[in-house]
Short mmCIF file of C-alpha atoms (C1' of nucleotides) in Angstrom, two decimals:
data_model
loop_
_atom_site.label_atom_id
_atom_site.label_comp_id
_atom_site.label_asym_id
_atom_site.label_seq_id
_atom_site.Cartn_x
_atom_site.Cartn_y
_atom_site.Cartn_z
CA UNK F 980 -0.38 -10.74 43.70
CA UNK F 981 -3.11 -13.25 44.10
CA UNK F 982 -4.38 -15.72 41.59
CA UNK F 983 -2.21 -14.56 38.71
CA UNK F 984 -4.51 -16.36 36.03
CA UNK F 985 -7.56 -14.21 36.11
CA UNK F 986 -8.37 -10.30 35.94
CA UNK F 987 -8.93 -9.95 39.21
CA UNK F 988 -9.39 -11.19 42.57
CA UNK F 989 -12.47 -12.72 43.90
CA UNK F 990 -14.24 -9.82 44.70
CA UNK F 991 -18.14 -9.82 46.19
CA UNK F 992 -19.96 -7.53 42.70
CA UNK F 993 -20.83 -4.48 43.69
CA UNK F 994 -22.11 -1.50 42.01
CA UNK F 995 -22.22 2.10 43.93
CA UNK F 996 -25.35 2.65 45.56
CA UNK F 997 -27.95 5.00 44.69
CA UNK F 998 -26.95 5.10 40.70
CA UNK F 999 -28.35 1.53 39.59
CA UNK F 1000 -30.90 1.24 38.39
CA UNK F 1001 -33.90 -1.41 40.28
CA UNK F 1002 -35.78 -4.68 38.89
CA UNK F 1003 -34.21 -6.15 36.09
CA UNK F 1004 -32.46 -3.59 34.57
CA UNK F 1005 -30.40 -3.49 37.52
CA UNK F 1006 -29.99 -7.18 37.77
CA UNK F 1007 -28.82 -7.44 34.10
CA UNK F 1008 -26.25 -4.94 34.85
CA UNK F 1009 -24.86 -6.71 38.01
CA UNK F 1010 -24.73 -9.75 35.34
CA UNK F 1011 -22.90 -7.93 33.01
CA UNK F 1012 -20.12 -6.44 35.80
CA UNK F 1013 -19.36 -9.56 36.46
CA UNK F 1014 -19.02 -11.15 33.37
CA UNK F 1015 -17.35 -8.54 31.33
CA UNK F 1016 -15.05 -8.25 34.20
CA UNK F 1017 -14.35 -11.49 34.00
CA UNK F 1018 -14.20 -12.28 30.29
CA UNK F 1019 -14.39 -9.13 28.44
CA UNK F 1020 -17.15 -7.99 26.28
CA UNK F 1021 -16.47 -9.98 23.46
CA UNK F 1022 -15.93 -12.95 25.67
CA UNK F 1023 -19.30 -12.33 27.64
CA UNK F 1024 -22.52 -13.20 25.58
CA UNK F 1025 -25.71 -11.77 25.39
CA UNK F 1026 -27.41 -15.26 27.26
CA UNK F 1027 -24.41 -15.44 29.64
CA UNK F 1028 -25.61 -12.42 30.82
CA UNK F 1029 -29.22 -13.66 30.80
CA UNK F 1030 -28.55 -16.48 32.17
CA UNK F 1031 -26.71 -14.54 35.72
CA UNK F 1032 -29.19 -12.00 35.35
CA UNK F 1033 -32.02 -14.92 35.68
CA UNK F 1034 -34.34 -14.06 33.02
CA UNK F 1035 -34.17 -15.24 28.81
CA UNK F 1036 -32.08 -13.24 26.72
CA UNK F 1037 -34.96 -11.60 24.42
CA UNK F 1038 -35.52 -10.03 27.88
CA UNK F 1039 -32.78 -8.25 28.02
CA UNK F 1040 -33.41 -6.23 24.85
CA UNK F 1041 -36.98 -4.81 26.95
CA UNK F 1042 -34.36 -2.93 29.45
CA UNK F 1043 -31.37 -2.01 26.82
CA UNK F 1044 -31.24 -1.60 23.18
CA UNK F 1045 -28.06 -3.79 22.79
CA UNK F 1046 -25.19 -5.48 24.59
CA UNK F 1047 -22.74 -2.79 23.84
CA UNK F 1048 -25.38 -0.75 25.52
CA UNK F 1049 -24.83 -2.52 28.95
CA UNK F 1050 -21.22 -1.72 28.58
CA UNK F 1051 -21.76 1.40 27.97
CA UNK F 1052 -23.96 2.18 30.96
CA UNK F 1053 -21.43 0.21 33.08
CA UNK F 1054 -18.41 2.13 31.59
CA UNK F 1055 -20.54 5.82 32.26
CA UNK F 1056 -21.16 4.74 35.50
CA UNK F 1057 -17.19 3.54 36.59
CA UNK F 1058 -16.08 6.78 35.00
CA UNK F 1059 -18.63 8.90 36.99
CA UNK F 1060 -18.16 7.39 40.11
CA UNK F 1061 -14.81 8.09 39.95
CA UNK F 1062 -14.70 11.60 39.07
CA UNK F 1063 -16.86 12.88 41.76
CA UNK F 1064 -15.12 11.53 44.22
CA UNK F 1065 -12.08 12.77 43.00
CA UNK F 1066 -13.84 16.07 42.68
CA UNK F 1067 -15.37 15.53 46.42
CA UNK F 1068 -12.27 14.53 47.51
CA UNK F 1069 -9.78 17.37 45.83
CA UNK F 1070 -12.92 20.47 47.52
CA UNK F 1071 -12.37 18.97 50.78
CA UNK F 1072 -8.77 18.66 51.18
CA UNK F 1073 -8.97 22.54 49.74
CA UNK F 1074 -11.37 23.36 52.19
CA UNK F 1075 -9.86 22.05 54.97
CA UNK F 1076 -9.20 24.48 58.34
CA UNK F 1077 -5.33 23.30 57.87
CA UNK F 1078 -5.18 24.42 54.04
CA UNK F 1079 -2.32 26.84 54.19
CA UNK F 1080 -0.66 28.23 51.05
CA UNK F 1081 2.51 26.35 51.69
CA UNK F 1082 1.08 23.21 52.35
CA UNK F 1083 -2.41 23.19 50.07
CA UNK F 1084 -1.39 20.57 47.03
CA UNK F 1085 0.10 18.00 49.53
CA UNK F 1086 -2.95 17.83 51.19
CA UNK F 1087 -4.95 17.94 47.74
CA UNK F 1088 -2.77 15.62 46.40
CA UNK F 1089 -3.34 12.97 49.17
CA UNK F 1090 -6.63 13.25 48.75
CA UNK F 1091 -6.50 12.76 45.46
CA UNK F 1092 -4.58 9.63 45.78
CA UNK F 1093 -7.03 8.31 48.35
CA UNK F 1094 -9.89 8.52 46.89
CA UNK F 1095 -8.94 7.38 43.43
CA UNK F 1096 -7.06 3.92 45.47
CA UNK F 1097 -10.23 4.05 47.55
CA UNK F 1098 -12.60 3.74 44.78
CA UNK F 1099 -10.32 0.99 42.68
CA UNK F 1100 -10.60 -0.89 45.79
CA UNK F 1101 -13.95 -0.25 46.77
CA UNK F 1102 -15.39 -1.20 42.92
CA UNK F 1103 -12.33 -3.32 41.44
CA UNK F 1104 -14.74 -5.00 39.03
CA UNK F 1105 -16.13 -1.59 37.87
CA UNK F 1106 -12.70 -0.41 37.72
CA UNK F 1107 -11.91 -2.87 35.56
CA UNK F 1108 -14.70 -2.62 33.19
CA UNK F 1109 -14.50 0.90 32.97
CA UNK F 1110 -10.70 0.93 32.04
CA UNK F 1111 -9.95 -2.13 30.17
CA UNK F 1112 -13.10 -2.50 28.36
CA UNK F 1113 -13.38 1.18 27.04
CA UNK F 1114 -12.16 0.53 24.08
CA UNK F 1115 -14.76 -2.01 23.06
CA UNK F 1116 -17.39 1.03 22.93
CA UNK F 1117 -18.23 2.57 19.66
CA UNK F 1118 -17.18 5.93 19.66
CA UNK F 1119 -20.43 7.96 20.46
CA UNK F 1120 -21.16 5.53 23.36
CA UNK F 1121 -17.57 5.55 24.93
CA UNK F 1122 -17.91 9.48 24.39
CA UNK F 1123 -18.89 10.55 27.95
CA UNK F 1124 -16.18 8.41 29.38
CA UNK F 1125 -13.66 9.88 27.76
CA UNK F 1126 -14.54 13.32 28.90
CA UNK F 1127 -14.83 12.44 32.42
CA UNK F 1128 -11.42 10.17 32.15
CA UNK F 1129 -9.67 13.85 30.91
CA UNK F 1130 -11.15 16.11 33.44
CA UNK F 1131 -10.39 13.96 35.91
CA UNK F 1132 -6.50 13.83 34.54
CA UNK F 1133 -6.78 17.50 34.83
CA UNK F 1134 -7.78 17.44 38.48
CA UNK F 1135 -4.43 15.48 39.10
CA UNK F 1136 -2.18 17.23 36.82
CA UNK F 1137 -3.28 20.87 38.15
CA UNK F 1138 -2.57 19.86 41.45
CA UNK F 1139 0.84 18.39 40.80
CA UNK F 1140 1.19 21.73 38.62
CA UNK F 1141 0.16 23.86 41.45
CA UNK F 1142 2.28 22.25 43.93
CA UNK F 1143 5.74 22.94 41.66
CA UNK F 1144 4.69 26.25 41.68
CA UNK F 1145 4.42 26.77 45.41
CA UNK F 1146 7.72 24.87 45.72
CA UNK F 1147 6.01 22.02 47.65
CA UNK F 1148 6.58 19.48 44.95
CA UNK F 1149 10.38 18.46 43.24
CA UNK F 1150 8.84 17.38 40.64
CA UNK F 1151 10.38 17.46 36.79
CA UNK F 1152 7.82 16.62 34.45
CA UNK F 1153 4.12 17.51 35.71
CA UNK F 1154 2.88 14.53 33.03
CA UNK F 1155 5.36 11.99 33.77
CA UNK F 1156 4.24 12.05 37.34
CA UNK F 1157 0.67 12.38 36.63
CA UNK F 1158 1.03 8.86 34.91
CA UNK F 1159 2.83 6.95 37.33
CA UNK F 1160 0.65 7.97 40.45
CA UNK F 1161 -2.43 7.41 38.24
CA UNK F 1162 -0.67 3.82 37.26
CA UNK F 1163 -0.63 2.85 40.75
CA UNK F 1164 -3.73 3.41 41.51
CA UNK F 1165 -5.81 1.63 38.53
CA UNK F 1166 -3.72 -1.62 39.04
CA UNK F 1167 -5.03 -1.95 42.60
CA UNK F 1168 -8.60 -2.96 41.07
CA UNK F 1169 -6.63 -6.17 39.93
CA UNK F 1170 -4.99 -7.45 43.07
CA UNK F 1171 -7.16 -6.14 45.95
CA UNK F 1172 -9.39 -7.96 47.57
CA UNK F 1173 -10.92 -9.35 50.59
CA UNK F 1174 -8.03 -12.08 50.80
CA UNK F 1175 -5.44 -9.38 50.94
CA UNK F 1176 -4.12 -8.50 54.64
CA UNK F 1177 -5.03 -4.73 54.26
CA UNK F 1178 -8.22 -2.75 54.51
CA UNK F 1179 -9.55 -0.64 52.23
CA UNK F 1180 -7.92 2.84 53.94
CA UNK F 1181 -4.91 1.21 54.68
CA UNK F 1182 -3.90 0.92 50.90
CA UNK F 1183 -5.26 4.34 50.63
CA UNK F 1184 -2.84 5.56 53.11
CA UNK F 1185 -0.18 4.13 52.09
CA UNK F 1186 -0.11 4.82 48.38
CA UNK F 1187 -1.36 8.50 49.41
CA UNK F 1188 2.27 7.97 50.80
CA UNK F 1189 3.53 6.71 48.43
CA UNK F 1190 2.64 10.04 45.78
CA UNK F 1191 3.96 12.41 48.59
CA UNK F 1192 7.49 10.92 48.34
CA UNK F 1193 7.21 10.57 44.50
CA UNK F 1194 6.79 13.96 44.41
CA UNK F 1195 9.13 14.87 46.65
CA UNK F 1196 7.35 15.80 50.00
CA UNK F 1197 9.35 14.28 53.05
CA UNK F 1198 7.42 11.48 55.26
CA UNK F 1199 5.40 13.94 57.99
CA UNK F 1200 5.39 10.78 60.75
CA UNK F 1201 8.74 9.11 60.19
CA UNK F 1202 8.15 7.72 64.06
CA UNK F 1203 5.09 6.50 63.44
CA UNK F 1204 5.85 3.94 60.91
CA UNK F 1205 4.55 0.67 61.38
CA UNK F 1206 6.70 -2.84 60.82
CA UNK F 1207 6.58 -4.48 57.45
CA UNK F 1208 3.76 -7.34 57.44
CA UNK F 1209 4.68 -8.76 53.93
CA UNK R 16 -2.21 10.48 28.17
CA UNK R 17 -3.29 9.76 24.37
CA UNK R 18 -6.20 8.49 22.38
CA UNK R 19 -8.11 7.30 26.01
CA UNK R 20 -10.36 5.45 23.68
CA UNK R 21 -8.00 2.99 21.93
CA UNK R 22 -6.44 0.88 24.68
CA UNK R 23 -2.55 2.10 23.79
CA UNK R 24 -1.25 4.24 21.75
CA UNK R 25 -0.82 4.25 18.16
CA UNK R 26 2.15 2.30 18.11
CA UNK R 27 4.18 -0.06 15.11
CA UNK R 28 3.73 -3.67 15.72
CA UNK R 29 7.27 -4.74 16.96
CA UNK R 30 7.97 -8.23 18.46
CA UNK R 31 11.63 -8.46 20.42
CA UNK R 32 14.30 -9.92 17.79
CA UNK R 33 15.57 -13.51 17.59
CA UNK R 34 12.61 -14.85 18.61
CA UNK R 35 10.35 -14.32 16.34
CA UNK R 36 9.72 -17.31 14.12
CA UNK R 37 10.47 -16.76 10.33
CA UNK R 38 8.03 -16.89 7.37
CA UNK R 39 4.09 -17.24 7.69
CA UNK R 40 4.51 -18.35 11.67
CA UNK R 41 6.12 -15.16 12.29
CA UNK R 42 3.32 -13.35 10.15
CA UNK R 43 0.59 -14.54 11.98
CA UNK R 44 2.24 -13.50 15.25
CA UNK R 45 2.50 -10.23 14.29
CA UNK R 46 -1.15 -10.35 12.95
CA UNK R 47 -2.21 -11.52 16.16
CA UNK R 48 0.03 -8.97 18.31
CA UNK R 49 -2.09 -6.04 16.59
CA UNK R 50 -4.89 -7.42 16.17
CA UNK R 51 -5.14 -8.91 20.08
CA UNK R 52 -4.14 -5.72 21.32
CA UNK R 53 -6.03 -3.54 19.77
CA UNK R 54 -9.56 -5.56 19.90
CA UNK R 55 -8.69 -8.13 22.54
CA UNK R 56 -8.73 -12.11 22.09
CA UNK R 57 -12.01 -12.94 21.89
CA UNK R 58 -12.94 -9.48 19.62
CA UNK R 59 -10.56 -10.35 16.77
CA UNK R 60 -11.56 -13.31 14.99
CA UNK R 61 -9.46 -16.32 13.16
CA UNK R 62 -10.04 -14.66 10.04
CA UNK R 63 -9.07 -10.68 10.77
CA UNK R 64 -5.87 -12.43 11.56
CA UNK R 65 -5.30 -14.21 8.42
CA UNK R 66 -6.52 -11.12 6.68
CA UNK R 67 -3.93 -9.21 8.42
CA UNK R 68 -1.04 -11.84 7.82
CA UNK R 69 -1.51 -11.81 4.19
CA UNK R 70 -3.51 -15.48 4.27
CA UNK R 71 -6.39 -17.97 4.09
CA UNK R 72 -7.61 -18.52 7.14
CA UNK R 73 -6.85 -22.27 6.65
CA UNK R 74 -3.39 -21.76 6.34
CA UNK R 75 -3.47 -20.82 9.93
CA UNK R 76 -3.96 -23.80 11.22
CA UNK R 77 -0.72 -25.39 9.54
CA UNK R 78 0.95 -23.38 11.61
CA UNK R 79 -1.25 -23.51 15.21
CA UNK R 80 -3.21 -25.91 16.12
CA UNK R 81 -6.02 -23.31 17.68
CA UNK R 82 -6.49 -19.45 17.59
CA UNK R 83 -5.62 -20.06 21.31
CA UNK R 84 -2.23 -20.55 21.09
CA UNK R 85 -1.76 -17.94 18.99
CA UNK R 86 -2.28 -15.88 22.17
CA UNK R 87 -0.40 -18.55 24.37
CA UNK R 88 2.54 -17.79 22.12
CA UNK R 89 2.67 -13.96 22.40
CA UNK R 90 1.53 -14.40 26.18
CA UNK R 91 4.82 -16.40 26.77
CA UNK R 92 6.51 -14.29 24.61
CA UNK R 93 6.45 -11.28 26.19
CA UNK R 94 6.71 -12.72 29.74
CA UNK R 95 9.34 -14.19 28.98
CA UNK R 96 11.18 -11.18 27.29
CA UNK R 97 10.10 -9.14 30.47
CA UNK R 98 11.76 -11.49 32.64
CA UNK R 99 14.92 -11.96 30.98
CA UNK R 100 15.29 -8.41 30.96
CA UNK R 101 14.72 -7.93 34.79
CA UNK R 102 17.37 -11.03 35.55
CA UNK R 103 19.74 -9.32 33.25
CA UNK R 104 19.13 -5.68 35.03
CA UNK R 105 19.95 -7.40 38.30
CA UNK R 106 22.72 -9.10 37.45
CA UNK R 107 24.09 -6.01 35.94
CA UNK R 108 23.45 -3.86 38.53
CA UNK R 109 24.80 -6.22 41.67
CA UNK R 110 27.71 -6.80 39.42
CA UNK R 111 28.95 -3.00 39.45
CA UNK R 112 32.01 -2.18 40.42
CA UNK R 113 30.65 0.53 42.77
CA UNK R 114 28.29 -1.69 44.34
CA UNK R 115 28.86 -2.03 48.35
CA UNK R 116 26.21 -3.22 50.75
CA UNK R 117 25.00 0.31 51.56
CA UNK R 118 23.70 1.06 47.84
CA UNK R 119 23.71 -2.39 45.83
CA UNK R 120 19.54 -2.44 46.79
CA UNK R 121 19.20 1.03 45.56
CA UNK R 122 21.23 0.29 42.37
CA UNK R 123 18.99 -2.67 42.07
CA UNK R 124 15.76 -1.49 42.53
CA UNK R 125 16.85 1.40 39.70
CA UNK R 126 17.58 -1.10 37.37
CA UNK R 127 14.89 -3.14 37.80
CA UNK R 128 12.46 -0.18 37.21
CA UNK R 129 14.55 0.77 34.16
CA UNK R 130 14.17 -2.66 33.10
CA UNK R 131 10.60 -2.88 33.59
CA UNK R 132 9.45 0.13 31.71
CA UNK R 133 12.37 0.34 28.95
CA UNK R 134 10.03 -3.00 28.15
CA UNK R 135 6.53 -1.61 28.60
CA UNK R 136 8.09 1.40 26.38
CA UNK R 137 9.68 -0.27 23.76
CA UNK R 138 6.84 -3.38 23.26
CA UNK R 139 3.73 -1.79 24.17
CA UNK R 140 1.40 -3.64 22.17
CA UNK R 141 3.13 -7.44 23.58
CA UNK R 142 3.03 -5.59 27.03
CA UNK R 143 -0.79 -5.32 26.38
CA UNK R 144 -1.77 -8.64 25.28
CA UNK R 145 0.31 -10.28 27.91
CA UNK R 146 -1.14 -8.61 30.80
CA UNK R 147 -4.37 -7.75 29.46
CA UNK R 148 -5.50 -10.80 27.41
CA UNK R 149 -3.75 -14.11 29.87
CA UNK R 150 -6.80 -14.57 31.24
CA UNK R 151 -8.60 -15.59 28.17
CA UNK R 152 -6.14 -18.74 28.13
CA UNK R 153 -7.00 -21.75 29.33
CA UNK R 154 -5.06 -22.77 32.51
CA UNK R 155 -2.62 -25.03 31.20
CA UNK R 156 -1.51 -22.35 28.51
CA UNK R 157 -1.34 -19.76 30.60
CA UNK R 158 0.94 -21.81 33.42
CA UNK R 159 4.19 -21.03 31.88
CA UNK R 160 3.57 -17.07 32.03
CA UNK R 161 1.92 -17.14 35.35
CA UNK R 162 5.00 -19.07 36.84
CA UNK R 163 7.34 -16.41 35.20
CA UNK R 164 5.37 -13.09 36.41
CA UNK R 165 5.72 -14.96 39.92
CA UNK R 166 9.57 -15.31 39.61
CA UNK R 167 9.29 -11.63 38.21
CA UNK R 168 7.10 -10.49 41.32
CA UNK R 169 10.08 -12.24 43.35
CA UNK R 170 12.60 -10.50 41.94
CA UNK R 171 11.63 -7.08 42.88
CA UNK R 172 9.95 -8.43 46.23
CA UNK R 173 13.35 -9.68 47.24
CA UNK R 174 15.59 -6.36 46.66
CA UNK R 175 13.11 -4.58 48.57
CA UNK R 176 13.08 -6.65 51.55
CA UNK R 177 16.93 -6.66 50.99
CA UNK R 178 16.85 -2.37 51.27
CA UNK R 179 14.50 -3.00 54.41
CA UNK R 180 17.42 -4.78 56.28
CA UNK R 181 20.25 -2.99 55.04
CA UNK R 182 18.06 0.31 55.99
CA UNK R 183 18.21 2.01 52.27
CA UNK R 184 15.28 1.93 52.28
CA UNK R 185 12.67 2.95 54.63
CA UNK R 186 9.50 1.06 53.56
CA UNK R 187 6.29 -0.21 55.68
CA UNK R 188 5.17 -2.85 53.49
CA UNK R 189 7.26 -4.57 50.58
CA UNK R 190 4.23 -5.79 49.41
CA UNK R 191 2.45 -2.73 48.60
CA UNK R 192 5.59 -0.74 47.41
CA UNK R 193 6.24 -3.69 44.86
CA UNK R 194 2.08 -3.27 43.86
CA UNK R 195 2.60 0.51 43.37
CA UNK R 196 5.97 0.17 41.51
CA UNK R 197 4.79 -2.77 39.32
CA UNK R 198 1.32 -0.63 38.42
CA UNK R 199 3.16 2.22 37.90
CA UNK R 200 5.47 0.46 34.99
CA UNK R 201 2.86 -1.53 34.06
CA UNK R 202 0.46 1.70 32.36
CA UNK R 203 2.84 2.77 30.76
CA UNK R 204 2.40 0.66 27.48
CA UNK R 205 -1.08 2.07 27.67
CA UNK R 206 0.43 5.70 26.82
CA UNK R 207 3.65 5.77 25.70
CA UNK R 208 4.02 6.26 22.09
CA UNK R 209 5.91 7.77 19.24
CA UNK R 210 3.38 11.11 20.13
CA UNK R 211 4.55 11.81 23.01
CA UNK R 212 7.51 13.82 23.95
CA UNK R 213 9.73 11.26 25.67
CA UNK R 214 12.77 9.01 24.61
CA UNK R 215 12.02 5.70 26.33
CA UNK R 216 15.36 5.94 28.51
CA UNK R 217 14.23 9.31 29.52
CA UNK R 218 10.63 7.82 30.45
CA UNK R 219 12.95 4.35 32.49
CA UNK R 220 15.34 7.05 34.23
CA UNK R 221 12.23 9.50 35.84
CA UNK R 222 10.31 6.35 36.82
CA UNK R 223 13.44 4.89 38.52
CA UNK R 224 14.05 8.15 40.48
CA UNK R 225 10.48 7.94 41.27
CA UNK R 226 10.65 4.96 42.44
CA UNK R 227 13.85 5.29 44.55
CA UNK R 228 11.67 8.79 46.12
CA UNK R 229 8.61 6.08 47.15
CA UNK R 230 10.70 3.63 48.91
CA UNK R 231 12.58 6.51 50.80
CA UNK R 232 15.98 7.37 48.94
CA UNK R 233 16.63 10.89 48.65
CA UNK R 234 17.08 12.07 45.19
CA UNK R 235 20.78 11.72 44.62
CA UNK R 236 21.35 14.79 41.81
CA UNK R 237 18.77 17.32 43.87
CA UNK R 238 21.12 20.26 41.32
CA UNK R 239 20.58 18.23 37.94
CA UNK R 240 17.24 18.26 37.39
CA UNK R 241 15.73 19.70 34.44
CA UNK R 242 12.89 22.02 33.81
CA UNK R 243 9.48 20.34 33.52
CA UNK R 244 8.61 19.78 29.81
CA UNK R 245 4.67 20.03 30.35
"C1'" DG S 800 2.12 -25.06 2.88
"C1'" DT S 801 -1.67 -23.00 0.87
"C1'" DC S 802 -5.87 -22.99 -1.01
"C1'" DT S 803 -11.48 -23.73 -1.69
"C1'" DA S 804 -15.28 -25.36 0.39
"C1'" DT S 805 -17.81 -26.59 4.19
"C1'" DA S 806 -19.30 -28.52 8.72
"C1'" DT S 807 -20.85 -27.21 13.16
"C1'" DC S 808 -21.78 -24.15 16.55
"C1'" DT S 809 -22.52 -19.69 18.70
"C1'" DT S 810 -23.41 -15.07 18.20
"C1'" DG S 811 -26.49 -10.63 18.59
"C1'" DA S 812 -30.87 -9.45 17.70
"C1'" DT S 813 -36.00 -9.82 16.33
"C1'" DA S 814 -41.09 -11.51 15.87
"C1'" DG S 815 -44.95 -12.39 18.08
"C1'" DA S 816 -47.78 -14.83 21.80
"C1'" DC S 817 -49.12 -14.11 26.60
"C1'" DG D 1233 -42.13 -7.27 30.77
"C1'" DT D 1234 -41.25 -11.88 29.91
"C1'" DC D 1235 -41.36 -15.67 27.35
"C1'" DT D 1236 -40.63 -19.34 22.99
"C1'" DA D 1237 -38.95 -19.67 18.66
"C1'" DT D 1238 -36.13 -18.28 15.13
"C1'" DC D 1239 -33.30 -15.64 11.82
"C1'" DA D 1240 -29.06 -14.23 9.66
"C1'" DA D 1241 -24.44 -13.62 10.38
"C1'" DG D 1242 -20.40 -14.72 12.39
"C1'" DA D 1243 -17.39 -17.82 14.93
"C1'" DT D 1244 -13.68 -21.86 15.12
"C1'" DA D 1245 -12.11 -25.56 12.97
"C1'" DT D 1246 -11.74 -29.44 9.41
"C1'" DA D 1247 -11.64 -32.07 4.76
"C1'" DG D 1248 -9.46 -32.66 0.83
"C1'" DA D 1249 -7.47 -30.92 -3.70
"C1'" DC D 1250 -3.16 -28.95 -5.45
#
DNA sequence: GTCTATATCTTGATAGAC
DNA sequence: GTCTATCAAGATATAGAC
């Protein structure tokens, strides 16, 4: 699953638009997506960063008060990012003129899956640094993180619980479920990339799929099924 | 799923048996296993490891030439015990006495998956650092584990093209089933724990039904299941 | 094999000029 | 806001006695 040594792909580094911030402060946090994506915070430094982000290293400390700092902003921002569009996605697949008692937490729970593949592929390298760098955060900084991480675990797992109630899902354990779709989707930050043979959606298709028949909701197209390409 | 601060969950510090060195070698593995996994490679330094086995951080280097291969050593470690574990699942399960060309992929792909998280389950913290922390090796120590996760990839690439032909399964792309399948096994060292209410087989046998549900078998005991436990 | 002591370098962060 | 210069602490690794 592509170049086996590193983190990730080669992915282009990309922050969501409209939250970062302009100028430098933006610039040093581009420089520190990539780097702590790449290496880790402890395996970044502060004039690494610098360095990407163009300017001297005292600079750095005019835009945020320390390195964990960047992290932290970067980690807020992953975690954010991800939750509304879980929430976005989870109010329009409930809103939808389709949305049927009988049929309400499939469609939820595809949209669920879609967006959350959507956004690991969309923002791999903030993906990353949000998940696998958490733990690097003190824990006042890595605080808001954590509470978005659990409400958005709560999104999936009342979904999955609503759908065993309305019979739609054979599912055993709400939990046990809960962690292997989620574990599907946050690896895709580390293998997708523009040098894979799938876009974006089709992932997100497909592992939407992929949840449905985990849970126990028959294919809806069996016809339609394309051939393999891998 | 846990502490979602910590990067896994509070565990013991277990390497698999007979192949752990003996004496101070063995020591500063273990140091190194914790230690690694809980702060990453470049966040725990020469001397929290010595600390941790008991020595001078001197003494260290009488045993490895570089806090590098330290981590080369657990990398290869668990790789290594991941792998042998999948061959042996294979083996096993193609061996079977029931096994006939209609179900040996099916038994296959259920014993690789038991395999695969039975591992993640039982060596968490090894699962972490060998995943999460090859990348901080240089190229030439991280060769041998990046040519075994390939042969491992392989493996459970091949029985699903070999369910494709013999139609047990019915899959699009092998590729992305063997992504979602590997992710899913893959979190669950970041979870699974001692805490939570699950006996590793029971943990192996639900993610091997799940994923025999995502490539397209029906659930074979549909009567048997149990009640959801949360 | 294990220690004390130390060399050498890099780290995160600060002081102060412009 | 950005720089030069620098501090104090920490890093990896080595030398040499026992």
């Amino acid at each position: 699953m592509g170049d086996e040594k590193r983190r990730l792909a080669a992915v282009a580094v990309e922050l969501p638009e409209g939250v970062t911030p302009p100028g430098t402060a933006g610039r040093i946090l581009h420089a520190g997506l990539q780097l702590f994506s790449e290496y880790g915070f402890h395996g970044a430094s502060i004039r690494d960063i610098a360095v990407a982000a163009g300017i001297n290293s005292a600079t750095l400390y005019a835009h945020y008060p320390s390195k964990e700092h960047i992290l932290a902003a970067l980690v807020r921002l992953g975690h954010e990012e991800l939750h509304g569009r879980l929430q976005r996605a989870l109010v329009s697949a409930g809103d939808g003129p389709g949305a049927t008692a009988a049929t309400g937490a499939t469609a939820q729970l595809a949209a669920l899956v879609r967006a959350h593949v959507t956004a690991h592929a969309e923002y791999p390298l903030l993906a990353v640094v949000a998940n696998s760098e958490l733990h690097a955060l003190s824990a006042e900084l890595a605080a808001p993180a954590v509470a978005l991480r659990e409400q958005s675990t709560r999104l999936l797992l009342a979904v999955l619980h609503k759908g065993m109630e309305t019979g739609e899902f054979a599912v055993d354990d709400a939990f046990l479920a809960a962690a292997a779709i989620a574990g599907m989707g946050l690896r895709v930050a580390h293998w997708f990339g523009p040098h894979q043979p799938y876009r974006r959606d089709e992932v997100a298709d497909e592992f939407a799929a992929f949840a449905l028949r985990l849970v126990g909701v028959a294919a809806e197209k069996p016809a339609t099924r394309r051939r393999s390409r891998r």
